[in-house]
Short mmCIF file of C-alpha atoms and ligand atoms in Angstrom, two decimals:
data_model
loop_
_atom_site.label_atom_id
_atom_site.label_comp_id
_atom_site.label_asym_id
_atom_site.label_seq_id
_atom_site.Cartn_x
_atom_site.Cartn_y
_atom_site.Cartn_z
CA MET A 1 82.69 63.27 195.55
CA ASN A 2 80.79 66.52 195.20
CA ILE A 3 80.94 68.57 192.04
CA ILE A 4 80.61 72.31 191.84
CA ALA A 5 80.14 74.02 188.52
CA GLU A 6 80.69 77.76 188.74
CA ASN A 7 79.56 80.19 186.06
CA ILE A 8 79.98 77.68 183.28
CA SER A 9 78.83 78.43 179.74
CA LYS A 10 79.44 76.99 176.31
CA SER A 11 79.15 78.65 172.92
CA TYR A 12 79.71 76.90 169.62
CA ILE A 13 80.45 78.53 166.30
CA LYS A 14 78.18 76.85 163.77
CA LYS A 15 79.92 76.37 160.47
CA GLY A 16 77.96 77.00 157.33
CA ARG A 17 77.48 79.69 154.74
CA LYS A 18 76.98 82.22 157.50
CA LYS A 19 78.92 81.50 160.67
CA ARG A 20 76.76 82.01 163.69
CA GLN A 21 77.29 81.51 167.37
CA VAL A 22 75.07 79.19 169.38
CA THR A 23 75.13 79.35 173.15
CA ALA A 24 74.26 75.79 174.16
CA VAL A 25 74.74 76.42 177.89
CA LYS A 26 74.09 79.89 179.29
CA THR A 27 76.13 80.97 182.30
CA THR A 28 75.09 78.83 185.21
CA SER A 29 76.23 77.40 188.52
CA ALA A 30 75.16 74.11 190.07
CA GLU A 31 76.18 71.56 192.65
CA PHE A 32 75.93 67.78 192.52
CA ASP A 33 76.33 65.56 195.55
CA SER A 34 77.37 62.05 196.48
CA GLY A 35 74.47 59.84 197.48
CA LYS A 36 72.02 61.65 195.22
CA LEU A 37 70.43 61.00 191.87
CA THR A 38 70.18 64.38 190.18
CA VAL A 39 67.93 64.49 187.15
CA ILE A 40 68.14 67.25 184.55
CA PHE A 41 65.04 67.50 182.37
CA GLY A 42 64.99 69.23 179.04
CA ARG A 43 63.85 68.77 175.51
CA SER A 44 66.04 67.97 172.55
CA GLY A 45 68.49 70.75 171.70
CA SER A 46 68.24 72.41 175.12
CA GLY A 47 71.92 71.83 175.89
CA LYS A 48 71.78 68.71 178.08
CA THR A 49 74.54 66.74 176.38
CA THR A 50 76.78 69.80 176.26
CA LEU A 51 76.27 70.32 179.99
CA LEU A 52 77.07 66.67 180.81
CA ASN A 53 80.16 66.80 178.64
CA ILE A 54 81.41 69.87 180.49
CA LEU A 55 80.64 68.41 183.93
CA SER A 56 82.42 65.18 183.04
CA GLY A 57 85.47 66.95 181.60
CA LEU A 58 84.91 65.85 177.99
CA ILE A 59 84.68 69.38 176.66
CA LYS A 60 86.06 72.64 178.00
CA PRO A 61 83.52 75.30 178.86
CA THR A 62 83.76 78.74 177.23
CA SER A 63 83.73 80.19 180.74
CA GLY A 64 83.71 78.98 184.30
CA SER A 65 85.10 76.10 186.30
CA VAL A 66 84.14 72.57 187.31
CA LYS A 67 85.49 71.46 190.66
CA TYR A 68 85.57 67.93 192.03
CA GLU A 69 86.22 68.24 195.77
CA ASN A 70 87.78 71.67 195.19
CA LYS A 71 89.97 70.48 192.33
CA ASP A 72 89.33 72.36 189.08
CA ILE A 73 89.44 69.58 186.47
CA PHE A 74 90.19 71.96 183.61
CA THR A 75 93.51 72.95 185.17
CA LEU A 76 94.70 69.35 184.59
CA ASN A 77 96.62 68.55 181.42
CA ASP A 78 95.14 66.09 178.89
CA GLY A 79 96.89 63.06 180.36
CA GLU A 80 95.98 63.93 183.93
CA LEU A 81 92.38 64.62 182.95
CA SER A 82 92.06 61.27 181.11
CA LYS A 83 93.42 59.47 184.14
CA PHE A 84 91.15 61.39 186.47
CA ARG A 85 88.14 60.59 184.30
CA ALA A 86 89.02 56.88 184.03
CA GLU A 87 89.43 56.56 187.78
CA ASN A 88 86.52 58.65 188.97
CA ILE A 89 83.85 58.91 186.31
CA GLY A 90 81.45 56.44 184.75
CA TYR A 91 79.75 57.74 181.61
CA ILE A 92 76.65 56.19 180.06
CA PRO A 93 76.50 57.72 176.60
CA GLN A 94 73.35 58.32 174.60
CA GLY A 95 72.29 55.41 172.39
CA GLN A 96 73.97 52.09 171.79
CA SER A 97 77.59 51.94 172.91
CA SER A 98 78.63 48.29 173.27
CA LEU A 99 81.02 46.65 170.84
CA GLY A 100 79.35 44.04 168.63
CA ALA A 101 82.36 41.74 168.38
CA LEU A 102 82.62 41.38 172.17
CA THR A 103 80.39 39.40 174.53
CA VAL A 104 78.46 41.00 177.37
CA LEU A 105 81.19 39.99 179.79
CA GLU A 106 83.98 41.33 177.55
CA ASN A 107 82.11 44.58 177.02
CA LEU A 108 81.66 44.87 180.76
CA LEU A 109 85.34 44.40 181.49
CA LEU A 110 86.57 46.73 178.75
CA PRO A 111 86.80 49.99 180.75
CA ALA A 112 88.73 48.21 183.50
CA ALA A 113 91.01 46.48 180.98
CA LEU A 114 91.80 49.86 179.41
CA ILE A 115 93.31 51.10 182.64
CA GLY A 116 94.92 47.74 183.40
CA LYS A 117 92.62 46.95 186.29
CA ILE A 118 91.56 43.42 187.12
CA ILE A 119 88.06 43.02 188.51
CA PRO A 120 87.66 40.00 190.81
CA ASP A 121 85.16 37.39 189.56
CA ASN A 122 82.85 37.86 192.53
CA GLU A 123 82.57 41.60 191.78
CA VAL A 124 81.85 40.87 188.13
CA GLU A 125 79.08 38.45 189.14
CA GLU A 126 77.65 41.02 191.53
CA ILE A 127 77.50 43.74 188.89
CA LEU A 128 75.90 41.38 186.37
CA LYS A 129 73.32 40.42 188.96
CA THR A 130 72.66 44.06 189.87
CA VAL A 131 71.73 44.82 186.25
CA GLY A 132 69.98 41.46 185.71
CA LEU A 133 72.35 40.18 183.02
CA GLU A 134 73.86 37.25 184.91
CA ASN A 135 72.43 34.74 182.44
CA LEU A 136 73.52 36.67 179.38
CA LYS A 137 77.23 37.16 179.99
CA ASP A 138 78.24 35.09 176.96
CA ALA A 139 75.68 36.66 174.65
CA TYR A 140 76.60 39.21 171.98
CA PRO A 141 75.04 42.69 171.87
CA ASN A 142 72.92 41.87 168.80
CA GLU A 143 71.22 39.15 170.87
CA LEU A 144 70.09 41.64 173.54
CA SER A 145 66.93 43.75 173.80
CA GLY A 146 67.08 47.53 174.02
CA GLY A 147 66.62 47.42 177.79
CA GLU A 148 69.33 44.80 178.22
CA LEU A 149 71.76 46.85 176.11
CA ARG A 150 71.11 49.90 178.25
CA ARG A 151 71.65 47.85 181.42
CA LEU A 152 74.94 46.64 179.96
CA ALA A 153 75.96 50.28 179.46
CA ILE A 154 75.16 50.95 183.11
CA ALA A 155 77.11 47.88 184.22
CA ARG A 156 80.06 49.13 182.20
CA ALA A 157 79.85 52.52 183.91
CA LEU A 158 79.75 50.81 187.33
CA VAL A 159 82.65 48.44 186.87
CA ASN A 160 85.47 50.75 187.96
CA LYS A 161 83.42 51.81 191.00
CA PRO A 162 83.45 55.47 189.99
CA SER A 163 82.44 58.12 192.48
CA VAL A 164 80.44 59.94 189.83
CA ILE A 165 78.17 58.57 187.09
CA PHE A 166 76.74 60.55 184.19
CA ALA A 167 73.89 59.16 182.09
CA ASP A 168 72.81 60.81 178.83
CA GLU A 169 69.16 59.93 178.13
CA PRO A 170 69.56 56.41 179.55
CA THR A 171 65.97 55.38 178.83
CA ASN A 172 65.47 56.78 175.35
CA ASP A 173 63.29 54.40 173.29
CA LEU A 174 62.69 52.01 176.19
CA ASP A 175 59.31 50.67 177.35
CA ASP A 176 57.88 51.66 180.74
CA GLU A 177 59.10 48.56 182.53
CA ASN A 178 62.72 48.97 181.44
CA THR A 179 62.55 52.71 182.06
CA GLN A 180 61.46 52.15 185.65
CA MET A 181 64.12 49.48 186.12
CA ILE A 182 66.88 51.79 184.89
CA PHE A 183 65.93 54.76 187.03
CA GLU A 184 65.54 52.43 190.01
CA LEU A 185 69.05 51.14 189.35
CA LEU A 186 70.49 54.66 189.05
CA LYS A 187 68.74 55.65 192.27
CA LYS A 188 70.08 52.61 194.12
CA THR A 189 73.58 53.30 192.82
CA ALA A 190 73.33 56.86 194.11
CA GLU A 191 72.11 55.70 197.49
CA GLN A 192 75.21 53.57 197.84
CA GLY A 193 77.23 56.78 197.83
CA THR A 194 77.80 57.68 194.18
CA ALA A 195 76.88 61.05 192.69
CA VAL A 196 74.59 60.15 189.77
CA ILE A 197 73.59 62.78 187.22
CA ALA A 198 71.13 61.85 184.49
CA VAL A 199 69.73 64.01 181.70
CA THR A 200 66.44 62.95 180.18
CA HIS A 201 63.14 64.08 178.77
CA ASP A 202 61.38 61.15 180.41
CA SER A 203 59.09 62.36 183.20
CA THR A 204 59.24 58.94 184.91
CA ALA A 205 62.65 60.00 186.24
CA ALA A 206 60.97 62.47 188.60
CA ASP A 207 59.73 59.54 190.71
CA PHE A 208 63.29 58.47 191.42
CA ALA A 209 65.20 61.77 191.62
CA HIS A 210 66.59 63.27 194.82
CA LYS A 211 67.21 66.57 193.09
CA ILE A 212 65.80 68.02 189.88
CA TYR A 213 66.96 70.68 187.44
CA ARG A 214 65.34 71.81 184.22
CA MET A 215 67.24 72.87 181.14
CA ASP A 216 65.44 75.17 178.76
CA ALA A 217 67.24 76.72 175.78
CA GLY A 218 70.55 76.55 177.62
CA VAL A 219 69.21 77.92 180.90
CA LEU A 220 69.52 75.61 183.89
CA THR A 221 67.01 76.08 186.72
CA LYS A 222 66.77 74.16 189.95
CA GLN A 223 63.38 72.68 190.71
CA GLU A 224 62.48 73.26 194.34
CA GLY A 225 60.23 70.61 195.88
CA ILE A 226 60.18 67.44 193.88
CA LYS A 227 56.85 66.58 192.32
CA ARG A 228 55.51 64.50 189.50
CA GLU A 229 54.30 67.23 187.16
CA ILE A 230 57.74 67.84 185.71
CA ALA A 231 58.61 67.61 182.01
N1 ADP B 1 79.87 70.31 168.51
C1 ADP B 1 78.92 71.20 168.27
N2 ADP B 1 79.12 72.20 167.36
C2 ADP B 1 78.18 73.13 167.12
N3 ADP B 1 76.97 73.15 167.73
C3 ADP B 1 76.70 72.19 168.64
C4 ADP B 1 77.65 71.16 168.95
N4 ADP B 1 77.11 70.34 169.90
C5 ADP B 1 75.87 70.84 170.16
N5 ADP B 1 75.62 71.94 169.41
C6 ADP B 1 74.38 72.77 169.47
O1 ADP B 1 74.15 73.15 170.80
C7 ADP B 1 72.76 73.08 171.14
C8 ADP B 1 72.56 72.10 172.30
O2 ADP B 1 72.89 70.77 171.89
P1 ADP B 1 72.96 69.54 172.89
O3 ADP B 1 73.82 69.90 174.02
O4 ADP B 1 73.31 68.34 172.11
O5 ADP B 1 71.44 69.46 173.40
P2 ADP B 1 70.56 68.20 173.92
O6 ADP B 1 71.48 67.16 174.41
O7 ADP B 1 69.66 68.79 174.97
O8 ADP B 1 69.77 67.74 172.73
C9 ADP B 1 72.06 72.66 169.85
O9 ADP B 1 71.63 73.84 169.21
C10 ADP B 1 73.14 71.99 169.05
O10 ADP B 1 72.91 72.07 167.67
MG1 MG B 2 71.66 65.15 173.91
#
Protein backbone atom coordinates (compact mmCIF):
# COMPACT_ATOMS: atom_id res chain seq x y z
CA MET A 1 0.00 0.00 0.00
CA ASN A 2 1.56 3.32 -0.91
CA ILE A 3 0.51 6.53 0.79
CA ILE A 4 0.56 9.94 -0.79
CA ALA A 5 0.09 13.03 1.33
CA GLU A 6 -0.62 16.10 -0.76
CA ASN A 7 -0.33 19.64 0.57
CA ILE A 8 -1.27 18.64 4.08
CA SER A 9 -1.07 21.09 6.96
CA LYS A 10 -2.42 21.29 10.48
CA SER A 11 -3.08 24.33 12.64
CA TYR A 12 -4.33 24.20 16.20
CA ILE A 13 -5.96 27.01 18.12
CA LYS A 14 -4.29 27.08 21.52
CA LYS A 15 -6.75 27.85 24.25
CA GLY A 16 -5.67 30.17 27.00
CA ARG A 17 -6.01 33.78 28.01
CA LYS A 18 -5.00 34.82 24.53
CA LYS A 19 -6.05 32.43 21.80
CA ARG A 20 -3.25 31.86 19.38
CA GLN A 21 -2.82 29.66 16.37
CA VAL A 22 -0.04 27.11 16.18
CA THR A 23 0.83 25.52 12.86
CA ALA A 24 2.13 22.10 13.87
CA VAL A 25 2.55 20.87 10.29
CA LYS A 26 3.31 23.39 7.54
CA THR A 27 2.01 22.61 4.06
CA THR A 28 3.87 19.60 2.80
CA SER A 29 3.66 16.64 0.43
CA ALA A 30 5.29 13.24 0.89
CA GLU A 31 5.08 9.68 -0.28
CA PHE A 32 5.52 6.47 1.70
CA ASP A 33 6.02 3.09 0.09
CA SER A 34 5.46 -0.58 0.79
CA GLY A 35 8.64 -2.48 1.55
CA LYS A 36 10.34 0.54 3.07
CA LEU A 37 11.09 1.77 6.55
CA THR A 38 10.71 5.54 6.41
CA VAL A 39 12.14 7.39 9.39
CA ILE A 40 11.13 10.95 10.24
CA PHE A 41 13.57 12.69 12.57
CA GLY A 42 12.70 15.73 14.60
CA ARG A 43 12.96 17.12 18.06
CA SER A 44 10.16 17.38 20.56
CA GLY A 45 7.41 19.79 19.49
CA SER A 46 8.40 19.73 15.81
CA GLY A 47 5.05 18.25 14.74
CA LYS A 48 5.93 14.55 14.39
CA THR A 49 2.96 13.12 16.28
CA THR A 50 0.57 15.47 14.48
CA LEU A 51 1.96 14.33 11.14
CA LEU A 52 1.61 10.62 12.04
CA ASN A 53 -1.93 11.20 13.26
CA ILE A 54 -2.87 12.82 9.96
CA LEU A 55 -1.19 10.12 7.87
CA SER A 56 -2.94 7.40 9.85
CA GLY A 57 -6.35 9.08 9.65
CA LEU A 58 -6.62 9.85 13.38
CA ILE A 59 -6.95 13.58 12.86
CA LYS A 60 -8.15 15.59 9.88
CA PRO A 61 -5.63 17.95 8.35
CA THR A 62 -6.48 21.66 8.04
CA SER A 63 -5.68 21.34 4.34
CA GLY A 64 -4.70 18.67 1.88
CA SER A 65 -5.39 15.01 1.30
CA VAL A 66 -3.99 11.63 2.31
CA LYS A 67 -4.41 8.91 -0.28
CA TYR A 68 -3.93 5.18 0.23
CA GLU A 69 -3.66 3.64 -3.24
CA ASN A 70 -5.51 6.65 -4.69
CA LYS A 71 -8.26 6.52 -2.08
CA ASP A 72 -8.56 9.75 -0.09
CA ILE A 73 -9.14 8.49 3.47
CA PHE A 74 -10.72 11.75 4.63
CA THR A 75 -13.61 11.33 2.19
CA LEU A 76 -14.68 8.24 4.20
CA ASN A 77 -17.27 8.66 6.94
CA ASP A 78 -16.31 7.91 10.56
CA GLY A 79 -17.46 4.30 10.44
CA GLU A 80 -15.75 3.59 7.13
CA LEU A 81 -12.56 5.25 8.31
CA SER A 82 -12.49 3.21 11.56
CA LYS A 83 -12.96 0.03 9.58
CA PHE A 84 -10.30 1.04 7.08
CA ARG A 85 -7.88 1.84 9.90
CA ALA A 86 -8.57 -1.43 11.75
CA GLU A 87 -8.02 -3.49 8.62
CA ASN A 88 -5.05 -1.70 7.13
CA ILE A 89 -3.13 0.19 9.79
CA GLY A 90 -1.05 -0.86 12.77
CA TYR A 91 -0.25 1.99 15.15
CA ILE A 92 2.45 1.87 17.80
CA PRO A 93 1.65 4.80 20.07
CA GLN A 94 4.17 6.78 22.08
CA GLY A 95 4.83 5.42 25.57
CA GLN A 96 3.26 2.50 27.37
CA SER A 97 0.04 1.24 25.80
CA SER A 98 -0.66 -2.29 27.05
CA LEU A 99 -3.47 -3.03 29.47
CA GLY A 100 -2.24 -4.02 32.93
CA ALA A 101 -5.07 -6.44 33.68
CA LEU A 102 -4.37 -8.52 30.57
CA THR A 103 -1.51 -10.94 29.91
CA VAL A 104 0.96 -10.50 27.08
CA LEU A 105 -1.03 -12.95 24.98
CA GLU A 106 -4.36 -11.24 25.73
CA ASN A 107 -2.88 -7.83 24.97
CA LEU A 108 -1.53 -9.20 21.71
CA LEU A 109 -4.88 -10.57 20.62
CA LEU A 110 -6.89 -7.50 21.61
CA PRO A 111 -6.82 -5.60 18.29
CA ALA A 112 -7.90 -8.73 16.42
CA ALA A 113 -10.62 -9.48 18.99
CA LEU A 114 -11.97 -5.95 18.56
CA ILE A 115 -12.72 -6.59 14.91
CA GLY A 116 -13.89 -10.15 15.57
CA LYS A 117 -10.90 -11.76 13.92
CA ILE A 118 -9.46 -15.05 15.10
CA ILE A 119 -5.71 -15.43 14.76
CA PRO A 120 -4.57 -19.05 14.32
CA ASP A 121 -2.30 -20.34 17.12
CA ASN A 122 0.64 -20.88 14.79
CA GLU A 123 0.50 -17.22 13.68
CA VAL A 124 0.34 -16.08 17.29
CA GLU A 125 3.42 -18.18 18.11
CA GLU A 126 5.23 -16.78 15.10
CA ILE A 127 4.56 -13.17 16.07
CA LEU A 128 5.63 -13.82 19.68
CA LYS A 129 8.83 -15.40 18.40
CA THR A 130 9.47 -12.51 16.00
CA VAL A 131 9.43 -10.05 18.90
CA GLY A 132 11.19 -12.44 21.31
CA LEU A 133 8.31 -12.75 23.79
CA GLU A 134 7.49 -16.42 23.29
CA ASN A 135 8.41 -17.25 26.88
CA LEU A 136 6.50 -14.36 28.37
CA LYS A 137 3.02 -14.84 26.91
CA ASP A 138 1.42 -15.45 30.32
CA ALA A 139 3.24 -12.59 32.02
CA TYR A 140 1.54 -9.30 32.90
CA PRO A 141 2.81 -5.94 31.61
CA ASN A 142 4.16 -4.91 35.04
CA GLU A 143 6.47 -7.93 34.89
CA LEU A 144 8.07 -6.78 31.62
CA SER A 145 11.06 -4.51 30.98
CA GLY A 146 10.74 -1.33 28.94
CA GLY A 147 12.13 -3.06 25.86
CA GLU A 148 9.77 -6.01 26.25
CA LEU A 149 6.77 -3.68 26.60
CA ARG A 150 7.75 -1.87 23.42
CA ARG A 151 8.13 -5.19 21.59
CA LEU A 152 4.66 -6.15 22.81
CA ALA A 153 3.33 -2.91 21.29
CA ILE A 154 4.97 -3.85 17.99
CA ALA A 155 3.54 -7.36 18.16
CA ARG A 156 0.11 -5.85 18.73
CA ALA A 157 0.53 -3.63 15.67
CA LEU A 158 1.58 -6.67 13.59
CA VAL A 159 -1.20 -9.02 14.58
CA ASN A 160 -3.80 -7.98 12.00
CA LYS A 161 -1.13 -8.08 9.27
CA PRO A 162 -1.63 -4.43 8.37
CA SER A 163 -0.20 -3.07 5.16
CA VAL A 164 0.98 0.07 6.93
CA ILE A 165 2.57 0.50 10.35
CA PHE A 166 3.12 3.80 12.15
CA ALA A 167 5.45 4.01 15.15
CA ASP A 168 5.59 7.12 17.36
CA GLU A 169 9.00 7.29 19.07
CA PRO A 170 9.17 3.51 19.47
CA THR A 171 12.53 3.54 21.25
CA ASN A 172 12.07 6.43 23.66
CA ASP A 173 13.82 5.66 26.97
CA LEU A 174 15.26 2.35 25.75
CA ASP A 175 18.89 1.23 26.05
CA ASP A 176 21.06 0.79 22.94
CA GLU A 177 20.50 -2.94 22.67
CA ASN A 178 16.71 -2.70 22.72
CA THR A 179 16.79 0.32 20.42
CA GLN A 180 18.77 -1.61 17.82
CA MET A 181 16.48 -4.62 18.21
CA ILE A 182 13.36 -2.51 17.63
CA PHE A 183 14.63 -0.72 14.54
CA GLU A 184 15.89 -4.04 13.18
CA LEU A 185 12.40 -5.47 13.72
CA LEU A 186 10.72 -2.50 12.00
CA LYS A 187 13.15 -2.80 9.10
CA LYS A 188 12.49 -6.53 8.73
CA THR A 189 8.75 -5.93 8.85
CA ALA A 190 9.09 -3.36 6.08
CA GLU A 191 11.17 -5.70 3.97
CA GLN A 192 8.39 -8.25 4.12
CA GLY A 193 6.23 -5.78 2.20
CA THR A 194 4.74 -3.44 4.79
CA ALA A 195 5.05 0.34 4.62
CA VAL A 196 6.60 1.27 7.98
CA ILE A 197 6.78 4.90 9.08
CA ALA A 198 8.55 5.75 12.33
CA VAL A 199 9.08 9.14 13.94
CA THR A 200 11.95 9.47 16.37
CA HIS A 201 14.73 11.65 17.66
CA ASP A 202 17.01 8.65 17.99
CA SER A 203 19.85 8.83 15.45
CA THR A 204 20.32 5.04 15.61
CA ALA A 205 17.29 4.78 13.31
CA ALA A 206 19.35 6.15 10.42
CA ASP A 207 21.24 2.85 10.26
CA PHE A 208 18.04 0.98 9.49
CA ALA A 209 16.04 3.45 7.38
CA HIS A 210 15.40 3.07 3.66
CA LYS A 211 14.17 6.64 3.43
CA ILE A 212 14.65 9.60 5.75
CA TYR A 213 12.77 12.84 6.34
CA ARG A 214 13.47 15.57 8.86
CA MET A 215 10.81 17.57 10.62
CA ASP A 216 11.83 20.96 11.89
CA ALA A 217 9.26 23.37 13.36
CA GLY A 218 6.52 21.82 11.24
CA VAL A 219 8.55 21.76 8.03
CA LEU A 220 9.13 18.32 6.52
CA THR A 221 12.22 17.88 4.35
CA LYS A 222 13.36 14.77 2.55
CA GLN A 223 16.92 13.72 3.25
CA GLU A 224 18.65 12.72 0.03
CA GLY A 225 21.37 10.09 0.41
CA ILE A 226 21.12 8.24 3.66
CA LYS A 227 24.00 8.75 6.03
CA ARG A 228 24.73 8.45 9.70
CA GLU A 229 25.15 12.11 10.62
CA ILE A 230 21.43 12.71 10.92
CA ALA A 231 19.70 14.05 14.04
N1 LIG B 1 -4.36 18.91 20.29
C1 LIG B 1 -3.55 19.96 20.25
N2 LIG B 1 -4.03 21.21 20.51
C2 LIG B 1 -3.23 22.30 20.45
N3 LIG B 1 -1.92 22.24 20.14
C3 LIG B 1 -1.37 21.04 19.87
C4 LIG B 1 -2.16 19.83 19.93
N4 LIG B 1 -1.35 18.78 19.61
C5 LIG B 1 -0.12 19.31 19.38
N5 LIG B 1 -0.13 20.65 19.54
C6 LIG B 1 1.04 21.56 19.32
O1 LIG B 1 1.57 21.33 18.04
C7 LIG B 1 3.00 21.35 18.05
C8 LIG B 1 3.54 20.01 17.56
O2 LIG B 1 3.20 18.97 18.49
P1 LIG B 1 3.46 17.43 18.21
O3 LIG B 1 2.88 17.08 16.91
O4 LIG B 1 2.99 16.68 19.39
O5 LIG B 1 5.06 17.39 18.10
P2 LIG B 1 6.11 16.20 18.43
O6 LIG B 1 5.41 14.91 18.34
O7 LIG B 1 7.20 16.39 17.42
O8 LIG B 1 6.61 16.47 19.82
C9 LIG B 1 3.39 21.69 19.49
O9 LIG B 1 3.58 23.09 19.55
C10 LIG B 1 2.18 21.28 20.29
O10 LIG B 1 2.06 22.02 21.47
MG1 LIG C 1 5.23 13.35 19.70
